[in-house]
mmCIF file of C-alpha atoms in Angstrom:
data_model
loop_
_atom_site.group_PDB
_atom_site.id
_atom_site.type_symbol
_atom_site.label_atom_id
_atom_site.label_comp_id
_atom_site.label_asym_id
_atom_site.label_seq_id
_atom_site.Cartn_x
_atom_site.Cartn_y
_atom_site.Cartn_z
ATOM 1 C CA MET A 1 0.000 0.000 0.000
ATOM 2 C CA LYS A 2 1.249 3.472 -0.847
ATOM 3 C CA ARG A 3 0.515 6.205 1.666
ATOM 4 C CA LEU A 4 0.640 9.878 0.837
ATOM 5 C CA ASP A 5 0.825 11.791 4.090
ATOM 6 C CA THR A 6 1.420 15.377 5.132
ATOM 7 C CA SER A 7 5.128 14.749 5.583
ATOM 8 C CA LEU A 8 5.456 13.562 1.974
ATOM 9 C CA LEU A 9 3.462 16.531 0.663
ATOM 10 C CA CYS A 10 5.486 19.043 2.661
ATOM 11 C CA GLY A 11 8.756 17.434 1.594
ATOM 12 C CA LEU A 12 7.717 17.488 -2.059
ATOM 13 C CA SER A 13 6.765 21.164 -1.804
ATOM 14 C CA ALA A 14 10.101 21.947 -0.152
ATOM 15 C CA GLN A 15 11.916 20.189 -2.990
ATOM 16 C CA ALA A 16 9.919 22.181 -5.567
ATOM 17 C CA ALA A 17 10.746 25.444 -3.794
ATOM 18 C CA GLY A 18 14.440 24.546 -3.818
ATOM 19 C CA VAL A 19 14.925 23.947 -7.547
ATOM 20 C CA ALA A 20 15.166 26.427 -10.416
ATOM 21 C CA ARG A 21 12.069 25.095 -12.225
ATOM 22 C CA ARG A 22 10.040 25.502 -8.998
ATOM 23 C CA ARG A 23 8.288 22.157 -9.446
ATOM 24 C CA LYS A 24 8.777 18.522 -8.552
ATOM 25 C CA ASN A 25 6.760 15.389 -9.171
ATOM 26 C CA TYR A 26 6.390 12.145 -7.258
ATOM 27 C CA ASN A 27 5.332 9.158 -9.342
ATOM 28 C CA LEU A 28 3.000 6.563 -7.912
ATOM 29 C CA HIS A 29 3.062 4.402 -11.037
ATOM 30 C CA SER A 30 5.895 1.921 -11.132
ATOM 31 C CA SER A 31 7.110 2.526 -14.676
ATOM 32 C CA ALA A 32 6.711 4.808 -17.678
ATOM 33 C CA ALA A 33 5.072 1.846 -19.446
ATOM 34 C CA ASP A 34 2.166 1.643 -16.971
ATOM 35 C CA PRO A 35 -1.216 2.042 -18.693
ATOM 36 C CA ILE A 36 -2.308 4.625 -16.111
ATOM 37 C CA GLN A 37 0.154 7.320 -15.008
ATOM 38 C CA ARG A 38 -0.441 8.634 -11.463
ATOM 39 C CA MET A 39 1.635 11.302 -9.788
ATOM 40 C CA LEU A 40 1.780 14.175 -7.375
ATOM 41 C CA ASN A 41 2.934 17.473 -8.863
ATOM 42 C CA ALA A 42 4.214 20.100 -6.448
ATOM 43 C CA PHE A 43 4.683 23.489 -7.980
ATOM 44 C CA GLU A 44 5.418 26.878 -6.563
ATOM 45 C CA PRO A 45 4.451 30.350 -7.760
ATOM 46 C CA THR A 46 6.635 31.567 -10.639
ATOM 47 C CA THR A 47 7.023 28.132 -12.209
ATOM 48 C CA TYR A 48 6.230 28.333 -15.918
ATOM 49 C CA ILE A 49 4.488 25.474 -17.664
ATOM 50 C CA ARG A 50 4.434 26.175 -21.381
ATOM 51 C CA PRO A 51 0.978 25.653 -22.858
ATOM 52 C CA HIS A 52 0.807 22.248 -24.493
ATOM 53 C CA ARG A 53 -1.569 19.494 -25.524
ATOM 54 C CA HIS A 54 -1.568 15.724 -25.367
ATOM 55 C CA GLY A 55 -2.638 14.039 -28.580
ATOM 56 C CA GLY A 56 -4.986 11.185 -27.798
ATOM 57 C CA LYS A 57 -4.678 11.525 -24.008
ATOM 58 C CA TRP A 58 -6.847 13.200 -21.401
ATOM 59 C CA GLU A 59 -5.541 14.474 -18.048
ATOM 60 C CA LEU A 60 -7.237 14.672 -14.673
ATOM 61 C CA PHE A 61 -6.056 17.025 -11.922
ATOM 62 C CA VAL A 62 -7.135 16.939 -8.274
ATOM 63 C CA ILE A 63 -5.994 19.772 -5.997
ATOM 64 C CA VAL A 64 -4.424 18.378 -2.827
ATOM 65 C CA SER A 65 -3.024 21.537 -1.241
ATOM 66 C CA GLY A 66 -2.734 25.199 -2.122
ATOM 67 C CA ARG A 67 -4.358 26.936 -5.075
ATOM 68 C CA ALA A 68 -3.877 26.630 -8.826
ATOM 69 C CA ALA A 69 -5.567 27.490 -12.095
ATOM 70 C CA VAL A 70 -5.944 25.394 -15.210
ATOM 71 C CA VAL A 71 -6.208 27.567 -18.312
ATOM 72 C CA ILE A 72 -7.529 26.246 -21.641
ATOM 73 C CA PHE A 73 -6.690 27.998 -24.928
ATOM 74 C CA ASP A 74 -7.798 27.941 -28.540
ATOM 75 C CA ASP A 75 -5.289 27.400 -31.338
ATOM 76 C CA SER A 76 -4.265 31.076 -31.343
ATOM 77 C CA GLY A 77 -3.766 31.410 -27.577
ATOM 78 C CA ARG A 78 -7.080 33.060 -26.647
ATOM 79 C CA VAL A 79 -8.363 31.853 -23.265
ATOM 80 C CA GLN A 80 -11.372 29.566 -23.743
ATOM 81 C CA GLU A 81 -11.832 28.321 -20.171
ATOM 82 C CA ARG A 82 -10.315 28.807 -16.757
ATOM 83 C CA ALA A 83 -10.782 26.706 -13.635
ATOM 84 C CA ASP A 84 -9.452 27.979 -10.315
ATOM 85 C CA LEU A 85 -8.800 25.076 -7.967
ATOM 86 C CA ASP A 86 -8.579 25.517 -4.222
ATOM 87 C CA ALA A 87 -7.884 22.795 -1.667
ATOM 88 C CA ALA A 88 -9.909 24.796 0.869
ATOM 89 C CA GLY A 89 -13.090 24.569 -1.204
ATOM 90 C CA GLY A 90 -14.726 25.232 -4.537
ATOM 91 C CA THR A 91 -13.521 23.433 -7.648
ATOM 92 C CA ARG A 92 -11.196 20.586 -6.755
ATOM 93 C CA ILE A 93 -11.087 18.354 -9.835
ATOM 94 C CA VAL A 94 -10.790 19.098 -13.546
ATOM 95 C CA GLU A 95 -10.424 16.807 -16.517
ATOM 96 C CA ILE A 96 -8.800 18.136 -19.671
ATOM 97 C CA PRO A 97 -9.928 16.506 -22.915
ATOM 98 C CA GLU A 98 -7.337 15.048 -25.259
ATOM 99 C CA GLY A 99 -5.720 17.451 -27.719
ATOM 100 C CA THR A 100 -6.628 20.562 -25.670
ATOM 101 C CA TRP A 101 -4.130 23.425 -25.341
ATOM 102 C CA HIS A 102 -3.657 24.057 -21.611
ATOM 103 C CA THR A 103 -1.375 25.157 -18.820
ATOM 104 C CA VAL A 104 -1.416 24.998 -15.047
ATOM 105 C CA VAL A 105 -0.331 27.921 -12.872
ATOM 106 C CA SER A 106 0.424 27.895 -9.156
ATOM 107 C CA LEU A 107 -1.439 30.576 -7.220
ATOM 108 C CA ALA A 108 -0.045 29.834 -3.750
ATOM 109 C CA PRO A 109 3.029 28.333 -2.106
ATOM 110 C CA GLN A 110 2.902 24.603 -1.349
ATOM 111 C CA THR A 111 0.508 23.815 -4.180
ATOM 112 C CA VAL A 112 0.283 20.102 -4.887
ATOM 113 C CA MET A 113 -1.946 18.419 -7.436
ATOM 114 C CA PHE A 114 -2.629 14.750 -8.046
ATOM 115 C CA GLU A 115 -2.521 13.977 -11.763
ATOM 116 C CA VAL A 116 -3.871 10.958 -13.597
ATOM 117 C CA LYS A 117 -3.531 10.283 -17.321
ATOM 118 C CA ALA A 118 -3.419 7.397 -19.724
ATOM 119 C CA GLY A 119 -0.063 5.751 -20.230
ATOM 120 C CA PRO A 120 2.369 4.739 -21.310
ATOM 121 C CA TYR A 121 4.340 7.929 -20.767
ATOM 122 C CA VAL A 122 5.260 9.666 -24.004
ATOM 123 C CA PRO A 123 7.325 12.876 -23.860
ATOM 124 C CA THR A 124 5.519 15.918 -25.234
ATOM 125 C CA LEU A 125 6.422 16.328 -28.882
ATOM 126 C CA PRO A 126 7.740 19.709 -30.084
ATOM 127 C CA SER A 127 4.573 20.052 -32.197
ATOM 128 C CA ASP A 128 2.474 19.726 -29.029
ATOM 129 C CA PHE A 129 3.959 22.832 -27.407
ATOM 130 C CA ALA A 130 2.108 26.020 -28.332
ATOM 131 C CA LEU A 131 4.111 28.036 -30.858
ATOM 132 C CA TRP A 132 2.446 31.213 -29.587
ATOM 133 C CA ALA A 133 3.956 30.720 -26.100
ATOM 134 C CA PRO A 134 7.646 31.050 -25.235
ATOM 135 C CA ALA A 135 9.823 28.097 -24.381
ATOM 136 C CA GLU A 136 10.670 27.516 -20.737
ATOM 137 C CA ASP A 137 14.129 29.096 -21.079
ATOM 138 C CA ASP A 138 12.873 32.202 -22.925
ATOM 139 C CA PRO A 139 12.939 35.443 -20.855
ATOM 140 C CA ALA A 140 9.344 36.121 -21.995
ATOM 141 C CA ALA A 141 8.202 33.029 -20.068
ATOM 142 C CA ALA A 142 7.995 35.112 -16.869
ATOM 143 C CA VAL A 143 5.580 37.524 -18.584
ATOM 144 C CA PHE A 144 3.354 34.619 -19.570
ATOM 145 C CA GLU A 145 3.468 33.029 -16.119
ATOM 146 C CA ARG A 146 2.264 36.318 -14.584
ATOM 147 C CA TRP A 147 -0.461 36.591 -17.261
ATOM 148 C CA PHE A 148 -1.663 33.030 -16.564
ATOM 149 C CA GLN A 149 -2.331 34.017 -12.938
ATOM 150 C CA THR A 150 -5.190 36.331 -13.918
ATOM 151 C CA ALA A 151 -6.017 35.456 -17.547
ATOM 152 C CA ALA A 152 -9.787 35.298 -18.028
ATOM 153 C CA VAL A 153 -12.012 33.791 -20.696
ATOM 154 C CA GLY A 154 -11.653 35.852 -23.882
ATOM 155 C CA ASP A 155 -8.239 37.283 -22.998
ATOM 156 C CA THR A 156 -5.592 37.253 -25.688
ATOM 157 C CA LEU A 157 -1.850 36.771 -25.479
ATOM 158 C CA PRO A 158 0.447 39.244 -23.767
ATOM 159 C CA SER A 159 1.485 41.917 -26.300
ATOM 160 C CA SER A 160 5.012 40.501 -26.532
ATOM 161 C CA ARG A 161 3.688 37.438 -28.444
ATOM 162 C CA ARG A 162 0.773 38.675 -30.551
ATOM 163 C CA THR A 163 1.142 38.021 -34.237
#
């Protein structure tokens, strides 16, 4: 039996806070080949998750601690949906349909989400990262991460990326 207790969650959050990417995951599945991938994702404010999609695979997120937002985009980067998740109440679970452009943004320290998706694990292909959003190592990524925090349905890209 695997047990996920407060000590594990706090330790995972501390690890996320201590690395440059500001996020850390803890896999519950035993291998990348497992048909169902299950993991905890700890991520701190200022981490940037480039908008992406998963061809043929859905994702399910459950907020465990903290606050986060899941933002859904159309093909040009306009916000189509936003779900604010809060472990203290309100929306706690979202499922993202396959092939949907999305990102997740941390809105509070010690944010941890439980993620479930179909396996086996396949790295995100370059074509499944949004071309209208900067890469993780691009200085403009910080502008996008701040925009994700408050982006609302109908909002368009930050001016630095409009085409």
